[in-house]
Amino acid sequence: AHSDVVKMATVARLDAAFKGQDVLFQVLGGGDWPHRHWLLRLYGAGADRAFLERLAKMYGIAERIEFCGHVGDIGCVWAENHLLVLPSRSEGTPLSLVEAMLCGRPSVVTDVGGNLEWVDEPFTGFIAEAPSPRAIGNALERAWTAREFWGEMGQRAHLAAMSKINPNPEET
């Protein structure tokens, strides 16, 4: 059934040099990933779409990658996906991470920019210590192994994001 397929999403411009989608494709094309039930949706536009489509074919995962373009309603994205994966090589604090947390979704992120201020492994997500295939692969593996806890992690991510955005809710 399609319902037991794990749906991962990357919400970022299609710019592999900064956003690392190429590394993610490399990871998902190897190891145990070809034998697992998953789908990766890419939300965002950018110059690297054709390159990433070719890369997905090269790694044999093209039928599991959906290019969804830019989506205005982020709530719809998180109603349909279980896990945010941001394999970024360079990042500030990605708005897409904050949005996913607010929508109650755990994430896999790299230790770049402000990500560590937001993600607390193993409570709200998973952290790859570097934007390398090995580190991202290990973090994704930890996420996959813990997928039965993603619901609880997402609830904690929501609460953590709310407390960062509004530390004193009683004052509003």
mmCIF file with all atom_site columns, C-alpha atoms in Angstrom, residues 65-168:
data_model
loop_
_atom_site.group_PDB
_atom_site.id
_atom_site.type_symbol
_atom_site.label_atom_id
_atom_site.label_alt_id
_atom_site.label_comp_id
_atom_site.label_asym_id
_atom_site.label_entity_id
_atom_site.label_seq_id
_atom_site.pdbx_PDB_ins_code
_atom_site.Cartn_x
_atom_site.Cartn_y
_atom_site.Cartn_z
_atom_site.occupancy
_atom_site.B_iso_or_equiv
_atom_site.pdbx_formal_charge
_atom_site.auth_seq_id
_atom_site.auth_comp_id
_atom_site.auth_asym_id
_atom_site.auth_atom_id
_atom_site.pdbx_PDB_model_num
ATOM 1   C CA . ILE A 1 65  ? 12.067 11.277 -6.561 1.00 0.00 ? 65  ILE A CA 1
ATOM 2   C CA . GLU A 1 66  ? 9.279  13.789 -7.173 1.00 0.00 ? 66  GLU A CA 1
ATOM 3   C CA . PHE A 1 67  ? 10.084 17.312 -8.273 1.00 0.00 ? 67  PHE A CA 1
ATOM 4   C CA . CYS A 1 68  ? 7.160  19.332 -6.911 1.00 0.00 ? 68  CYS A CA 1
ATOM 5   C CA . GLY A 1 69  ? 8.337  22.848 -7.754 1.00 0.00 ? 69  GLY A CA 1
ATOM 6   C CA . HIS A 1 70  ? 7.690  25.758 -5.442 1.00 0.00 ? 70  HIS A CA 1
ATOM 7   C CA . VAL A 1 71  ? 4.649  25.293 -3.186 1.00 0.00 ? 71  VAL A CA 1
ATOM 8   C CA . GLY A 1 72  ? 3.050  28.276 -1.496 1.00 0.00 ? 72  GLY A CA 1
ATOM 9   C CA . ASP A 1 73  ? 1.137  26.401 1.205  1.00 0.00 ? 73  ASP A CA 1
ATOM 10  C CA . ILE A 1 74  ? 3.701  24.802 3.492  1.00 0.00 ? 74  ILE A CA 1
ATOM 11  C CA . GLY A 1 75  ? 0.916  23.186 5.535  1.00 0.00 ? 75  GLY A CA 1
ATOM 12  C CA . CYS A 1 76  ? 0.056  21.043 2.500  1.00 0.00 ? 76  CYS A CA 1
ATOM 13  C CA . VAL A 1 77  ? 3.680  19.941 2.229  1.00 0.00 ? 77  VAL A CA 1
ATOM 14  C CA . TRP A 1 78  ? 3.714  18.687 5.816  1.00 0.00 ? 78  TRP A CA 1
ATOM 15  C CA . ALA A 1 79  ? 0.263  17.136 5.638  1.00 0.00 ? 79  ALA A CA 1
ATOM 16  C CA . GLU A 1 80  ? 1.730  14.795 2.980  1.00 0.00 ? 80  GLU A CA 1
ATOM 17  C CA . ASN A 1 81  ? 5.286  14.164 4.223  1.00 0.00 ? 81  ASN A CA 1
ATOM 18  C CA . HIS A 1 82  ? 6.792  12.605 7.336  1.00 0.00 ? 82  HIS A CA 1
ATOM 19  C CA . LEU A 1 83  ? 10.389 13.846 7.526  1.00 0.00 ? 83  LEU A CA 1
ATOM 20  C CA . LEU A 1 84  ? 12.325 16.930 6.427  1.00 0.00 ? 84  LEU A CA 1
ATOM 21  C CA . VAL A 1 85  ? 15.758 16.160 5.001  1.00 0.00 ? 85  VAL A CA 1
ATOM 22  C CA . LEU A 1 86  ? 18.098 19.137 4.524  1.00 0.00 ? 86  LEU A CA 1
ATOM 23  C CA . PRO A 1 87  ? 21.537 17.905 3.403  1.00 0.00 ? 87  PRO A CA 1
ATOM 24  C CA . SER A 1 88  ? 22.857 21.480 3.099  1.00 0.00 ? 88  SER A CA 1
ATOM 25  C CA . ARG A 1 89  ? 26.526 22.303 2.654  1.00 0.00 ? 89  ARG A CA 1
ATOM 26  C CA . SER A 1 90  ? 25.841 25.922 3.571  1.00 0.00 ? 90  SER A CA 1
ATOM 27  C CA . GLU A 1 91  ? 22.863 27.460 5.363  1.00 0.00 ? 91  GLU A CA 1
ATOM 28  C CA . GLY A 1 92  ? 21.717 30.258 7.624  1.00 0.00 ? 92  GLY A CA 1
ATOM 29  C CA . THR A 1 93  ? 18.805 29.104 9.727  1.00 0.00 ? 93  THR A CA 1
ATOM 30  C CA . PRO A 1 94  ? 16.578 27.603 7.062  1.00 0.00 ? 94  PRO A CA 1
ATOM 31  C CA . LEU A 1 95  ? 12.997 28.795 7.257  1.00 0.00 ? 95  LEU A CA 1
ATOM 32  C CA . SER A 1 96  ? 11.984 25.387 5.901  1.00 0.00 ? 96  SER A CA 1
ATOM 33  C CA . LEU A 1 97  ? 13.345 23.758 9.093  1.00 0.00 ? 97  LEU A CA 1
ATOM 34  C CA . VAL A 1 98  ? 11.367 26.100 11.350 1.00 0.00 ? 98  VAL A CA 1
ATOM 35  C CA . GLU A 1 99  ? 8.223  25.539 9.257  1.00 0.00 ? 99  GLU A CA 1
ATOM 36  C CA . ALA A 1 100 ? 8.584  21.753 9.382  1.00 0.00 ? 100 ALA A CA 1
ATOM 37  C CA . MET A 1 101 ? 9.021  21.888 13.162 1.00 0.00 ? 101 MET A CA 1
ATOM 38  C CA . LEU A 1 102 ? 5.992  24.137 13.573 1.00 0.00 ? 102 LEU A CA 1
ATOM 39  C CA . CYS A 1 103 ? 4.030  21.612 11.490 1.00 0.00 ? 103 CYS A CA 1
ATOM 40  C CA . GLY A 1 104 ? 5.137  18.835 13.848 1.00 0.00 ? 104 GLY A CA 1
ATOM 41  C CA . ARG A 1 105 ? 7.699  17.074 11.689 1.00 0.00 ? 105 ARG A CA 1
ATOM 42  C CA . PRO A 1 106 ? 11.143 15.787 12.669 1.00 0.00 ? 106 PRO A CA 1
ATOM 43  C CA . SER A 1 107 ? 14.126 16.500 10.454 1.00 0.00 ? 107 SER A CA 1
ATOM 44  C CA . VAL A 1 108 ? 17.526 15.325 9.317  1.00 0.00 ? 108 VAL A CA 1
ATOM 45  C CA . VAL A 1 109 ? 19.889 18.288 8.962  1.00 0.00 ? 109 VAL A CA 1
ATOM 46  C CA . THR A 1 110 ? 23.607 18.920 8.596  1.00 0.00 ? 110 THR A CA 1
ATOM 47  C CA . ASP A 1 111 ? 25.631 20.760 11.220 1.00 0.00 ? 111 ASP A CA 1
ATOM 48  C CA . VAL A 1 112 ? 25.807 24.009 9.256  1.00 0.00 ? 112 VAL A CA 1
ATOM 49  C CA . GLY A 1 113 ? 24.491 27.505 9.943  1.00 0.00 ? 113 GLY A CA 1
ATOM 50  C CA . GLY A 1 114 ? 21.958 27.696 12.763 1.00 0.00 ? 114 GLY A CA 1
ATOM 51  C CA . ASN A 1 115 ? 20.646 24.134 12.477 1.00 0.00 ? 115 ASN A CA 1
ATOM 52  C CA . LEU A 1 116 ? 22.042 22.982 15.823 1.00 0.00 ? 116 LEU A CA 1
ATOM 53  C CA . GLU A 1 117 ? 20.201 25.797 17.597 1.00 0.00 ? 117 GLU A CA 1
ATOM 54  C CA . TRP A 1 118 ? 16.964 24.202 16.370 1.00 0.00 ? 118 TRP A CA 1
ATOM 55  C CA . VAL A 1 119 ? 17.464 20.441 16.150 1.00 0.00 ? 119 VAL A CA 1
ATOM 56  C CA . ASP A 1 120 ? 18.182 18.403 19.278 1.00 0.00 ? 120 ASP A CA 1
ATOM 57  C CA . GLU A 1 121 ? 18.990 14.777 18.487 1.00 0.00 ? 121 GLU A CA 1
ATOM 58  C CA . PRO A 1 122 ? 17.329 12.412 19.370 1.00 0.00 ? 122 PRO A CA 1
ATOM 59  C CA . PHE A 1 123 ? 14.417 14.529 20.629 1.00 0.00 ? 123 PHE A CA 1
ATOM 60  C CA . THR A 1 124 ? 13.366 16.613 17.614 1.00 0.00 ? 124 THR A CA 1
ATOM 61  C CA . GLY A 1 125 ? 15.481 15.302 14.736 1.00 0.00 ? 125 GLY A CA 1
ATOM 62  C CA . PHE A 1 126 ? 18.803 13.964 13.543 1.00 0.00 ? 126 PHE A CA 1
ATOM 63  C CA . ILE A 1 127 ? 22.069 15.752 12.873 1.00 0.00 ? 127 ILE A CA 1
ATOM 64  C CA . ALA A 1 128 ? 24.695 14.827 10.306 1.00 0.00 ? 128 ALA A CA 1
ATOM 65  C CA . GLU A 1 129 ? 27.989 16.186 11.620 1.00 0.00 ? 129 GLU A CA 1
ATOM 66  C CA . ALA A 1 130 ? 29.106 17.083 8.078  1.00 0.00 ? 130 ALA A CA 1
ATOM 67  C CA . PRO A 1 131 ? 27.519 17.481 4.635  1.00 0.00 ? 131 PRO A CA 1
ATOM 68  C CA . SER A 1 132 ? 29.257 14.295 3.458  1.00 0.00 ? 132 SER A CA 1
ATOM 69  C CA . PRO A 1 133 ? 27.660 11.113 2.106  1.00 0.00 ? 133 PRO A CA 1
ATOM 70  C CA . ARG A 1 134 ? 28.907 9.153  5.128  1.00 0.00 ? 134 ARG A CA 1
ATOM 71  C CA . ALA A 1 135 ? 27.588 11.601 7.742  1.00 0.00 ? 135 ALA A CA 1
ATOM 72  C CA . ILE A 1 136 ? 24.262 12.191 5.972  1.00 0.00 ? 136 ILE A CA 1
ATOM 73  C CA . GLY A 1 137 ? 23.914 8.459  5.403  1.00 0.00 ? 137 GLY A CA 1
ATOM 74  C CA . ASN A 1 138 ? 24.496 7.725  9.091  1.00 0.00 ? 138 ASN A CA 1
ATOM 75  C CA . ALA A 1 139 ? 21.985 10.387 10.202 1.00 0.00 ? 139 ALA A CA 1
ATOM 76  C CA . LEU A 1 140 ? 19.379 9.099  7.735  1.00 0.00 ? 140 LEU A CA 1
ATOM 77  C CA . GLU A 1 141 ? 20.000 5.569  8.981  1.00 0.00 ? 141 GLU A CA 1
ATOM 78  C CA . ARG A 1 142 ? 19.377 6.682  12.582 1.00 0.00 ? 142 ARG A CA 1
ATOM 79  C CA . ALA A 1 143 ? 16.208 8.429  11.442 1.00 0.00 ? 143 ALA A CA 1
ATOM 80  C CA . TRP A 1 144 ? 14.983 5.357  9.553  1.00 0.00 ? 144 TRP A CA 1
ATOM 81  C CA . THR A 1 145 ? 15.614 3.098  12.552 1.00 0.00 ? 145 THR A CA 1
ATOM 82  C CA . ALA A 1 146 ? 13.645 5.482  14.806 1.00 0.00 ? 146 ALA A CA 1
ATOM 83  C CA . ARG A 1 147 ? 10.740 6.098  12.406 1.00 0.00 ? 147 ARG A CA 1
ATOM 84  C CA . GLU A 1 148 ? 8.160  4.655  14.818 1.00 0.00 ? 148 GLU A CA 1
ATOM 85  C CA . PHE A 1 149 ? 9.000  7.635  17.076 1.00 0.00 ? 149 PHE A CA 1
ATOM 86  C CA . TRP A 1 150 ? 8.693  10.346 14.401 1.00 0.00 ? 150 TRP A CA 1
ATOM 87  C CA . GLY A 1 151 ? 5.217  11.317 15.627 1.00 0.00 ? 151 GLY A CA 1
ATOM 88  C CA . GLU A 1 152 ? 6.472  12.002 19.158 1.00 0.00 ? 152 GLU A CA 1
ATOM 89  C CA . MET A 1 153 ? 9.581  13.717 17.804 1.00 0.00 ? 153 MET A CA 1
ATOM 90  C CA . GLY A 1 154 ? 7.404  15.939 15.653 1.00 0.00 ? 154 GLY A CA 1
ATOM 91  C CA . GLN A 1 155 ? 5.304  16.940 18.659 1.00 0.00 ? 155 GLN A CA 1
ATOM 92  C CA . ARG A 1 156 ? 8.481  17.856 20.552 1.00 0.00 ? 156 ARG A CA 1
ATOM 93  C CA . ALA A 1 157 ? 9.795  19.730 17.493 1.00 0.00 ? 157 ALA A CA 1
ATOM 94  C CA . HIS A 1 158 ? 6.575  21.752 17.386 1.00 0.00 ? 158 HIS A CA 1
ATOM 95  C CA . LEU A 1 159 ? 6.833  22.678 21.074 1.00 0.00 ? 159 LEU A CA 1
ATOM 96  C CA . ALA A 1 160 ? 10.546 23.512 20.743 1.00 0.00 ? 160 ALA A CA 1
ATOM 97  C CA . ALA A 1 161 ? 9.943  25.777 17.751 1.00 0.00 ? 161 ALA A CA 1
ATOM 98  C CA . MET A 1 162 ? 7.016  27.502 19.461 1.00 0.00 ? 162 MET A CA 1
ATOM 99  C CA . SER A 1 163 ? 9.100  28.218 22.550 1.00 0.00 ? 163 SER A CA 1
ATOM 100 C CA . LYS A 1 164 ? 11.924 29.691 20.420 1.00 0.00 ? 164 LYS A CA 1
ATOM 101 C CA . ILE A 1 165 ? 9.584  31.875 18.396 1.00 0.00 ? 165 ILE A CA 1
ATOM 102 C CA . ASN A 1 166 ? 7.602  33.036 21.416 1.00 0.00 ? 166 ASN A CA 1
ATOM 103 C CA . PRO A 1 167 ? 9.537  32.382 24.650 1.00 0.00 ? 167 PRO A CA 1
ATOM 104 C CA . ASN A 1 168 ? 6.929  34.121 26.836 1.00 0.00 ? 168 ASN A CA 1
#
